[in-house]
CSV table of C-alpha atoms and ligand atoms in Angstrom, one decimal:
chain,number,residue,atom,x,y,z
A,1,MET,CA,154.0,220.7,72.6
A,2,ARG,CA,150.5,221.4,71.3
A,3,VAL,CA,147.6,221.1,73.7
A,4,LEU,CA,143.8,221.0,73.2
A,5,ILE,CA,141.5,221.9,76.1
A,6,VAL,CA,137.9,220.8,75.6
A,7,GLY,CA,135.2,223.0,77.2
A,8,GLY,CA,134.2,226.6,77.5
A,9,GLY,CA,133.6,227.5,81.1
A,10,GLY,CA,135.6,229.2,83.9
A,11,ARG,CA,137.3,225.9,84.6
A,12,GLU,CA,138.6,225.7,81.1
A,13,HIS,CA,139.8,229.3,81.1
A,14,ALA,CA,141.7,228.4,84.3
A,15,LEU,CA,143.1,225.3,82.6
A,16,ALA,CA,144.2,227.3,79.6
A,17,TRP,CA,145.9,229.8,81.9
A,18,ALA,CA,147.8,227.1,83.7
A,19,VAL,CA,148.7,225.2,80.5
A,20,ALA,CA,149.9,228.4,78.7
A,21,ARG,CA,152.3,229.1,81.6
A,22,SER,CA,154.2,226.0,80.8
A,23,GLU,CA,157.4,226.5,78.8
A,24,LYS,CA,156.9,223.1,77.2
A,25,VAL,CA,153.8,224.3,75.5
A,26,SER,CA,153.9,226.1,72.2
A,27,LYS,CA,150.2,226.2,71.4
A,28,VAL,CA,146.9,226.0,73.4
A,29,TYR,CA,143.6,225.4,71.6
A,30,VAL,CA,140.4,225.7,73.5
A,31,ALA,CA,137.3,224.2,72.0
A,32,PRO,CA,134.9,226.0,72.1
A,33,GLY,CA,136.4,228.3,74.7
A,34,ASN,CA,134.8,231.7,75.7
A,35,GLY,CA,135.4,235.4,75.5
A,36,GLY,CA,138.2,235.1,78.0
A,37,THR,CA,140.2,232.5,76.2
A,38,ALA,CA,139.6,234.4,73.0
A,39,MET,CA,141.3,237.4,74.6
A,40,MET,CA,144.3,235.6,76.0
A,41,GLY,CA,146.4,235.9,72.8
A,42,GLY,CA,149.9,234.6,72.5
A,43,LYS,CA,149.8,230.9,72.2
A,44,VAL,CA,146.1,230.5,73.1
A,45,GLU,CA,143.4,230.3,70.4
A,46,ASN,CA,139.7,229.3,70.4
A,47,VAL,CA,138.5,226.6,68.0
A,48,ALA,CA,134.8,226.6,67.1
A,49,ILE,CA,134.0,223.0,67.9
A,50,GLU,CA,131.5,222.1,70.6
A,51,ALA,CA,132.8,220.1,73.6
A,52,VAL,CA,130.5,217.1,72.8
A,53,ASP,CA,131.4,216.9,69.1
A,54,VAL,CA,133.8,214.0,69.6
A,55,ASP,CA,134.3,213.4,65.9
A,56,GLY,CA,135.0,217.0,65.2
A,57,LEU,CA,137.5,217.2,68.1
A,58,LEU,CA,139.3,214.1,67.1
A,59,ARG,CA,139.6,215.2,63.4
A,60,PHE,CA,141.0,218.6,64.6
A,61,ALA,CA,143.5,216.9,67.0
A,62,LEU,CA,144.7,214.6,64.2
A,63,ASP,CA,144.9,217.4,61.5
A,64,GLU,CA,146.6,219.9,63.9
A,65,SER,CA,149.0,217.3,65.4
A,66,VAL,CA,147.8,218.0,68.9
A,67,ASP,CA,150.1,216.3,71.4
A,68,LEU,CA,147.8,216.2,74.4
A,69,THR,CA,144.1,216.8,74.9
A,70,ILE,CA,142.6,217.7,78.3
A,71,ILE,CA,138.9,217.2,78.9
A,72,GLY,CA,137.2,219.9,81.1
A,73,PRO,CA,133.5,218.9,81.5
A,74,GLU,CA,131.7,215.6,82.0
A,75,GLN,CA,129.5,215.5,78.8
A,76,PRO,CA,132.4,214.6,76.4
A,77,LEU,CA,133.6,212.0,78.9
A,78,GLU,CA,130.2,210.4,78.9
A,79,ALA,CA,130.2,210.5,75.1
A,80,GLY,CA,133.4,208.4,75.2
A,81,ILE,CA,135.9,211.0,74.1
A,82,VAL,CA,138.8,209.4,76.0
A,83,ASP,CA,138.2,206.0,74.4
A,84,ARG,CA,138.0,207.5,71.0
A,85,PHE,CA,141.2,209.6,71.3
A,86,SER,CA,143.1,206.7,72.8
A,87,GLY,CA,141.8,204.3,70.1
A,88,SER,CA,143.3,206.7,67.5
A,89,GLY,CA,146.6,206.9,69.3
A,90,LYS,CA,146.0,210.4,70.6
A,91,LYS,CA,147.2,211.3,74.1
A,92,VAL,CA,144.2,212.4,76.2
A,93,PHE,CA,143.9,213.2,79.9
A,94,GLY,CA,140.6,212.0,81.5
A,95,PRO,CA,138.8,208.8,82.4
A,96,THR,CA,137.3,206.3,80.0
A,97,LYS,CA,133.5,206.3,79.4
A,98,TYR,CA,133.3,203.3,81.7
A,99,ALA,CA,135.3,204.8,84.5
A,100,ALA,CA,133.6,208.2,84.2
A,101,GLN,CA,130.4,206.4,85.4
A,102,LEU,CA,131.7,207.3,88.9
A,103,GLU,CA,130.1,210.6,87.9
A,104,THR,CA,127.7,209.8,85.0
A,105,SER,CA,125.7,207.1,86.9
A,106,LYS,CA,124.9,207.7,90.6
A,107,VAL,CA,123.7,204.1,90.8
A,108,PHE,CA,127.1,202.9,89.5
A,109,ALA,CA,128.9,205.1,92.0
A,110,LYS,CA,126.8,204.1,95.0
A,111,GLU,CA,127.1,200.3,94.2
A,112,PHE,CA,130.8,200.8,93.7
A,113,MET,CA,131.2,202.5,97.0
A,114,CYS,CA,129.1,199.8,98.7
A,115,ARG,CA,131.2,197.0,97.2
A,116,ASN,CA,134.4,198.7,98.3
A,117,GLY,CA,133.5,199.8,101.8
A,118,ILE,CA,133.8,203.5,101.0
A,119,PRO,CA,131.8,205.7,103.4
A,120,THR,CA,128.7,207.3,101.9
A,121,ALA,CA,125.0,207.8,102.7
A,122,SER,CA,122.8,204.7,102.8
A,123,TYR,CA,120.6,204.4,99.8
A,124,GLU,CA,118.0,202.6,97.7
A,125,VAL,CA,117.6,202.5,93.9
A,126,PHE,CA,114.2,202.9,92.2
A,127,ARG,CA,113.1,202.4,88.7
A,128,ASP,CA,109.5,203.4,88.9
A,129,TYR,CA,107.2,205.8,90.7
A,130,VAL,CA,105.1,203.3,92.7
A,131,SER,CA,108.0,201.6,94.4
A,132,ALA,CA,109.6,204.9,95.2
A,133,LYS,CA,106.3,206.2,96.6
A,134,ASP,CA,105.9,203.0,98.8
A,135,PHE,CA,109.4,203.5,100.2
A,136,LEU,CA,108.9,207.1,101.0
A,137,GLU,CA,105.5,206.6,102.6
A,138,LYS,CA,107.2,204.1,105.0
A,139,THR,CA,110.1,206.6,105.8
A,140,THR,CA,109.9,208.6,108.9
A,141,ASP,CA,113.3,210.0,108.6
A,142,PHE,CA,113.3,213.3,106.7
A,143,PRO,CA,115.1,215.0,104.9
A,144,GLN,CA,115.7,212.4,102.2
A,145,VAL,CA,117.9,213.2,99.2
A,146,ILE,CA,116.5,212.2,95.8
A,147,LYS,CA,118.8,212.0,92.9
A,148,ALA,CA,118.4,211.4,89.2
A,149,SER,CA,121.1,208.8,88.5
A,150,GLY,CA,122.3,210.3,85.2
A,151,LEU,CA,123.8,213.7,84.3
A,152,ALA,CA,121.4,216.5,84.9
A,153,ALA,CA,123.6,219.6,84.7
A,154,GLY,CA,124.0,219.7,88.4
A,155,LYS,CA,120.3,220.0,88.9
A,156,GLY,CA,119.2,216.4,89.5
A,157,VAL,CA,119.5,216.4,93.3
A,158,ILE,CA,116.5,217.4,95.5
A,159,VAL,CA,116.9,217.6,99.2
A,160,ALA,CA,113.3,216.8,100.4
A,161,ASP,CA,112.5,218.1,103.8
A,162,THR,CA,109.1,216.5,104.0
A,163,LEU,CA,107.1,213.7,102.5
A,164,ASP,CA,105.2,216.2,100.3
A,165,ASP,CA,108.5,217.5,98.9
A,166,ALA,CA,109.7,214.0,98.2
A,167,MET,CA,106.5,213.0,96.4
A,168,ARG,CA,106.8,216.1,94.2
A,169,ALA,CA,110.4,215.2,93.4
A,170,ILE,CA,109.6,211.6,92.4
A,171,ASP,CA,106.6,212.9,90.4
A,172,ASP,CA,108.9,215.3,88.6
A,173,LEU,CA,111.5,212.6,87.9
A,174,PHE,CA,109.3,209.6,87.0
A,175,GLU,CA,106.1,211.1,85.8
A,176,LYS,CA,106.9,214.5,84.4
A,177,ARG,CA,110.3,213.3,83.4
A,178,ILE,CA,111.9,216.7,83.8
A,179,PHE,CA,115.4,215.2,83.4
A,180,GLY,CA,114.3,212.6,80.8
A,181,GLU,CA,116.2,209.4,80.8
A,182,ALA,CA,118.8,210.7,83.3
A,183,ALA,CA,116.0,209.8,85.8
A,184,ASP,CA,115.3,206.3,84.5
A,185,GLU,CA,116.9,205.2,87.7
A,186,VAL,CA,116.6,207.3,90.9
A,187,VAL,CA,118.7,207.1,94.0
A,188,ILE,CA,117.1,207.9,97.3
A,189,GLU,CA,119.6,208.4,100.1
A,190,SER,CA,119.8,209.5,103.7
A,191,PHE,CA,120.7,213.1,104.4
A,192,LEU,CA,124.2,213.7,105.6
A,193,GLU,CA,124.8,216.4,108.2
A,194,GLY,CA,128.0,218.4,108.2
A,195,GLU,CA,130.0,220.7,105.9
A,196,GLU,CA,131.1,220.0,102.3
A,197,ALA,CA,134.5,220.0,100.9
A,198,SER,CA,136.0,219.2,97.4
A,199,VAL,CA,139.2,217.2,97.1
A,200,PHE,CA,140.7,216.8,93.7
A,201,VAL,CA,143.2,214.1,92.7
A,202,VAL,CA,145.4,213.6,89.6
A,203,THR,CA,145.8,209.9,89.0
A,204,ASP,CA,147.3,207.5,86.5
A,205,GLY,CA,145.1,204.7,87.9
A,206,THR,CA,147.6,203.7,90.6
A,207,GLY,CA,149.6,206.7,91.7
A,208,TYR,CA,147.8,209.9,92.8
A,209,ARG,CA,148.6,213.4,93.9
A,210,PHE,CA,146.3,215.9,95.7
A,211,PHE,CA,145.4,219.5,94.9
A,212,LEU,CA,144.7,221.6,97.9
A,213,PRO,CA,141.2,220.9,99.4
A,214,SER,CA,138.6,223.5,98.5
A,215,GLN,CA,135.1,224.5,99.3
A,216,ASP,CA,132.4,225.5,96.8
A,217,HIS,CA,129.3,227.6,97.6
A,218,LYS,CA,126.5,225.8,95.8
A,219,ARG,CA,123.5,227.8,96.8
A,220,ILE,CA,122.5,231.1,95.1
A,221,GLY,CA,121.9,233.1,98.3
A,222,VAL,CA,123.9,234.5,101.1
A,223,GLY,CA,124.2,232.1,104.1
A,224,ASP,CA,123.8,229.0,101.8
A,225,THR,CA,120.1,229.7,101.1
A,226,GLY,CA,118.0,229.4,98.0
A,227,LYS,CA,118.4,227.2,94.9
A,228,ASN,CA,121.4,225.0,94.0
A,229,THR,CA,123.6,226.4,91.3
A,230,GLY,CA,126.7,225.2,89.5
A,231,GLY,CA,128.7,227.0,92.2
A,232,MET,CA,128.9,230.7,93.2
A,233,GLY,CA,132.4,230.9,94.5
A,234,ALA,CA,135.1,228.9,96.2
A,235,TYR,CA,138.2,229.1,98.3
A,236,ALA,CA,141.3,227.0,99.1
A,237,PRO,CA,142.8,225.6,101.2
A,238,ALA,CA,139.7,224.7,103.2
A,239,PRO,CA,140.6,224.7,106.9
A,240,LEU,CA,137.8,222.2,107.5
A,241,VAL,CA,140.0,219.6,105.8
A,242,THR,CA,142.7,219.3,108.5
A,243,GLU,CA,145.7,217.0,108.1
A,244,ASP,CA,143.8,214.3,110.1
A,245,VAL,CA,140.7,214.6,107.9
A,246,MET,CA,142.9,214.6,104.7
A,247,ARG,CA,144.5,211.3,105.9
A,248,LYS,CA,141.1,209.8,106.4
A,249,ILE,CA,140.0,210.9,103.0
A,250,GLU,CA,143.1,209.4,101.5
A,251,GLU,CA,142.9,206.0,103.4
A,252,ARG,CA,139.2,205.5,103.4
A,253,VAL,CA,138.2,207.1,100.0
A,254,VAL,CA,140.9,207.8,97.5
A,255,VAL,CA,143.0,204.6,98.0
A,256,PRO,CA,140.0,202.2,97.9
A,257,THR,CA,138.4,204.1,95.0
A,258,LEU,CA,141.5,203.7,92.8
A,259,GLU,CA,142.2,200.2,94.0
A,260,GLY,CA,138.6,199.2,93.5
A,261,MET,CA,138.5,200.5,89.9
A,262,ARG,CA,141.8,198.8,89.2
A,263,LYS,CA,140.8,195.4,90.6
A,264,GLU,CA,137.5,195.6,88.7
A,265,GLY,CA,139.6,195.9,85.5
A,266,THR,CA,138.6,199.5,84.8
A,267,PRO,CA,141.4,201.7,86.2
A,268,TYR,CA,140.4,205.3,86.7
A,269,THR,CA,142.8,207.9,85.2
A,270,GLY,CA,142.5,211.7,85.0
A,271,PHE,CA,141.2,214.2,87.5
A,272,LEU,CA,139.0,212.7,90.1
A,273,TYR,CA,136.7,215.0,92.1
A,274,VAL,CA,135.7,213.7,95.5
A,275,GLY,CA,132.8,215.6,97.0
A,276,LEU,CA,132.6,215.1,100.7
A,277,MET,CA,130.5,215.8,103.7
A,278,ILE,CA,132.5,216.1,106.8
A,279,GLU,CA,131.0,215.8,110.3
A,280,ASN,CA,133.0,215.8,113.4
A,281,SER,CA,136.1,215.2,111.3
A,282,GLU,CA,134.5,212.1,109.7
A,283,PRO,CA,134.3,212.2,105.9
A,284,SER,CA,131.6,210.6,103.7
A,285,VAL,CA,131.4,210.8,100.0
A,286,VAL,CA,128.5,212.9,98.6
A,287,GLU,CA,129.5,212.4,95.0
A,288,TYR,CA,132.3,211.7,92.7
A,289,ASN,CA,132.9,213.8,89.6
A,290,ALA,CA,135.1,212.7,86.7
A,291,ARG,CA,136.8,216.1,86.3
A,292,LEU,CA,137.8,219.2,88.2
A,293,GLY,CA,135.1,221.3,89.8
A,294,ASP,CA,133.9,224.6,88.5
A,295,PRO,CA,134.5,227.1,90.3
A,296,GLU,CA,137.0,225.1,92.4
A,297,ALA,CA,139.4,224.8,89.5
A,298,GLN,CA,139.7,228.6,89.5
A,299,VAL,CA,141.3,228.4,93.0
A,300,VAL,CA,143.2,225.2,93.0
A,301,LEU,CA,144.9,225.7,89.6
A,302,PRO,CA,146.3,229.2,90.5
A,303,LEU,CA,147.6,227.7,93.8
A,304,LEU,CA,149.7,225.1,91.9
A,305,GLU,CA,153.3,226.0,91.9
A,306,SER,CA,154.5,223.1,89.7
A,307,ASP,CA,154.0,222.9,86.0
A,308,LEU,CA,150.6,221.4,85.3
A,309,ILE,CA,151.7,220.0,82.0
A,310,GLY,CA,154.7,218.2,83.6
A,311,VAL,CA,152.3,216.6,86.0
A,312,LEU,CA,149.8,215.5,83.4
A,313,GLU,CA,152.5,214.1,81.2
A,314,ALA,CA,154.0,212.2,84.1
A,315,SER,CA,150.5,210.8,84.9
A,316,LEU,CA,150.0,209.6,81.3
A,317,ASP,CA,153.4,207.9,81.4
A,318,GLY,CA,152.7,206.2,84.7
A,319,ARG,CA,155.5,208.1,86.6
A,320,LEU,CA,153.3,210.4,88.7
A,321,GLY,CA,155.4,209.5,91.8
A,322,ASP,CA,158.5,211.0,90.3
A,323,VAL,CA,157.2,214.5,89.5
A,324,SER,CA,157.0,217.5,91.7
A,325,PHE,CA,153.5,218.6,92.6
A,326,GLU,CA,154.1,221.6,94.8
A,327,MET,CA,151.5,224.2,95.9
A,328,LYS,CA,152.0,227.8,96.7
A,329,GLY,CA,151.9,228.6,100.4
A,330,GLU,CA,149.0,231.0,99.9
A,331,ALA,CA,145.2,231.1,99.9
A,332,ALA,CA,142.9,231.7,97.0
A,333,THR,CA,139.3,232.9,96.7
A,334,THR,CA,137.1,233.1,93.7
A,335,VAL,CA,133.8,235.0,93.4
A,336,VAL,CA,131.4,234.1,90.6
A,337,LEU,CA,129.6,237.0,88.9
A,338,ALA,CA,126.3,235.7,87.5
A,339,SER,CA,123.5,237.0,85.3
A,340,LYS,CA,120.3,238.4,86.8
A,341,GLY,CA,117.8,235.5,87.2
A,342,TYR,CA,120.4,232.7,87.4
A,343,PRO,CA,120.0,229.7,88.2
A,344,ASP,CA,116.5,230.1,86.6
A,345,SER,CA,116.1,231.8,83.2
A,346,TYR,CA,118.5,234.7,82.9
A,347,GLU,CA,119.2,237.6,80.6
A,348,GLN,CA,122.1,237.5,78.1
A,349,GLY,CA,123.8,239.9,75.7
A,350,LYS,CA,124.7,242.5,78.3
A,351,GLU,CA,127.8,244.5,77.7
A,352,ILE,CA,130.6,243.8,80.2
A,353,SER,CA,132.9,246.6,81.3
A,354,VAL,CA,136.2,245.9,83.0
A,355,GLU,CA,138.1,248.9,84.5
A,356,SER,CA,141.8,249.0,83.6
A,357,LYS,CA,142.6,249.2,87.3
A,358,LEU,CA,141.8,245.5,87.5
A,359,GLU,CA,144.9,244.7,85.5
A,360,GLN,CA,147.0,246.7,87.9
A,361,LEU,CA,146.0,244.5,90.8
A,362,ASP,CA,148.7,241.9,91.4
A,363,ASN,CA,147.6,238.3,92.1
A,364,VAL,CA,144.1,238.8,90.7
A,365,MET,CA,142.8,236.7,87.7
A,366,LEU,CA,139.7,237.3,85.8
A,367,PHE,CA,138.4,234.0,84.5
A,368,HIS,CA,135.5,234.0,82.0
A,369,ALA,CA,132.7,231.5,81.7
A,370,GLY,CA,129.5,232.7,79.9
A,371,THR,CA,131.1,235.5,77.8
A,372,SER,CA,131.4,236.0,74.1
A,373,PHE,CA,132.2,238.8,71.6
A,374,ASP,CA,129.5,240.6,69.8
A,375,GLY,CA,131.8,242.3,67.3
A,376,GLU,CA,134.3,244.2,69.5
A,377,LYS,CA,131.9,244.2,72.5
A,378,LEU,CA,132.4,241.7,75.3
A,379,THR,CA,128.9,240.5,76.3
A,380,THR,CA,127.3,238.0,78.7
A,381,SER,CA,126.2,234.7,77.2
A,382,GLY,CA,125.6,232.4,80.2
A,383,GLY,CA,124.3,232.2,83.7
A,384,ARG,CA,127.7,232.2,85.4
A,385,VAL,CA,129.5,234.9,83.5
A,386,LEU,CA,132.9,235.5,85.2
A,387,SER,CA,134.9,234.5,88.2
A,388,LEU,CA,137.4,236.7,89.9
A,389,THR,CA,140.2,234.9,91.7
A,390,ALA,CA,142.6,236.5,94.2
A,391,LEU,CA,145.7,235.0,95.8
A,392,ALA,CA,147.1,236.3,99.1
A,393,PRO,CA,149.1,235.1,102.1
A,394,SER,CA,145.9,234.5,104.1
A,395,LEU,CA,142.4,233.5,103.3
A,396,LYS,CA,141.0,236.7,104.8
A,397,GLU,CA,143.3,238.8,102.5
A,398,SER,CA,142.4,236.8,99.5
A,399,ILE,CA,138.7,237.3,100.2
A,400,ASP,CA,139.2,241.1,100.6
A,401,LEU,CA,141.3,241.3,97.4
A,402,ALA,CA,138.7,239.2,95.4
A,403,TYR,CA,135.9,241.6,96.4
A,404,ARG,CA,138.0,244.6,95.7
A,405,ALA,CA,138.5,243.2,92.2
A,406,VAL,CA,134.8,242.6,91.8
A,407,GLY,CA,134.3,246.4,92.1
A,408,TYR,CA,136.1,246.9,88.8
A,409,VAL,CA,133.8,244.7,86.7
A,410,GLU,CA,130.3,245.6,85.7
A,411,PHE,CA,127.3,244.5,83.6
A,412,GLU,CA,123.6,245.1,83.9
A,413,GLY,CA,122.0,242.9,86.5
A,414,VAL,CA,125.3,241.4,87.8
A,415,TYR,CA,124.7,239.2,90.8
A,416,TYR,CA,127.2,237.7,93.2
A,417,ARG,CA,127.3,236.3,96.7
A,418,ARG,CA,128.9,238.6,99.2
A,419,ASP,CA,129.9,235.9,101.7
A,420,ILE,CA,132.3,233.7,99.8
A,421,GLY,CA,134.8,232.2,102.3
A,422,ALA,CA,133.1,233.9,105.3
A,423,LYS,CA,132.3,230.5,106.8
A,424,ALA,CA,135.9,229.6,107.0
A,425,LEU,CA,136.8,232.7,108.9
A,426,SER,CA,134.2,232.3,111.6
B,501,AMP,P1,125.4,215.9,94.1
B,501,AMP,O1,125.1,216.3,92.7
B,501,AMP,O2,125.3,214.5,94.4
B,501,AMP,O3,126.7,216.5,94.5
B,501,AMP,O4,124.4,216.8,95.0
B,501,AMP,C1,124.3,218.2,94.9
B,501,AMP,C2,124.3,218.8,96.3
B,501,AMP,O5,123.2,218.2,97.1
B,501,AMP,C3,125.5,218.4,97.1
B,501,AMP,O6,126.6,219.3,96.9
B,501,AMP,C4,125.0,218.6,98.5
B,501,AMP,O7,124.9,219.9,98.9
B,501,AMP,C5,123.6,218.1,98.4
B,501,AMP,N1,123.6,216.6,98.8
B,501,AMP,C6,123.7,215.6,97.9
B,501,AMP,N2,123.6,214.4,98.6
B,501,AMP,C7,123.4,214.8,99.9
B,501,AMP,C8,123.2,214.0,101.1
B,501,AMP,N3,123.2,212.7,101.1
B,501,AMP,N4,123.1,214.7,102.3
B,501,AMP,C9,123.1,216.0,102.3
B,501,AMP,N5,123.3,216.8,101.2
B,501,AMP,C10,123.4,216.2,100.0
B,502,LIG,N1,131.4,223.0,91.7
B,502,LIG,C1,130.7,221.8,91.6
B,502,LIG,C2,130.9,221.0,90.4
B,502,LIG,O1,131.8,221.4,89.6
B,502,LIG,O2,130.3,220.0,90.2
């Protein structure tokens, strides 16, 4: 089987790693991939086509007789890649452009949850500055959470602690238009207290299977302080999501989401990311994403015992219930190494050195994100550069092993959080 993976981050490196393990797979293309997927060798090869170049990707899949395409990031989903591939008779794993609105339009997602009785923060939708301002001036209950409805590279959410912060946010969105048309519509919602968890589902629209629940670390600084980022590290399984909480998530969120999409004539297929806030064991949806999370994929994929390709094929054939979807009985932690300055402007082109001792560590995986080759030299080319995943019998051991591995990797200005997973231990 010949597989094409679309995207070039840490998540896609982890997908390539999981797919390449499958005996069913003879070739793995990653478009555009990164320095890490370039180095995998064997059946894995990078293809210089951007993830949003749907025409180029389809042409490649047709020319190279690709049997299955897996979409990593959200932008190609929004561009309708799944509809285009399906329309040309090419097998593709992901939601349609319409169904992907669960991620690509926060207004769509909130209205959908409301119609289907799925627990989420109460909200209002605004289409202009004046009505948003009127609403905020009457609000006494801060913080309020202000969100650009469209895709904004994970930066379109502002938690406003005061009226002043909120006013600045709606000015940025509606007047300065810092996110352009992604903020033509703005959601203002109440602030949810609690702790976040990420639950990922593989679904054929009706059947579904769960990956282990994980937790991301979205803020740049130790103790969850400072700016929001794409994610600075993750671990799984997240003890916060007990069996009882998982059952509530399944009954109150996952089942009604899949049923709602089906009943509305737009079944959701692919990976579904449910971002949750959990308070006193009660889950509410913070957001949906139409894909796996990054860096959560770098912990949930290595913890999958079963063959990922077997699962995705079964999903595409509508026999997800028949296939084994087993997890390893271990814990995983991933620590993201970022460029100095991230998530603001950061430096690039720094040479990366990896000590050979790293390869001798069992159960450690080095996933690349923003890396590329400058001739023979591996250099940094993004904000999040690498993520180091470690598997161990317990969470504590996996954290310790991940940080030991971090010690073997270096580039100028490397920044990482030193407290990934610490919350789960205390
Ligand atoms: P989103 O892109 O919707 O996931 O939002 C990004 C981050 O903002 C989330 O991961 C949360 O940390 C935070 N956030 C979003 N909505 C809320 C909310 N209603 N209450 C508290 N925090 C929120
Ligand atoms: N880790 C958060 C995300 O992938 O959106």
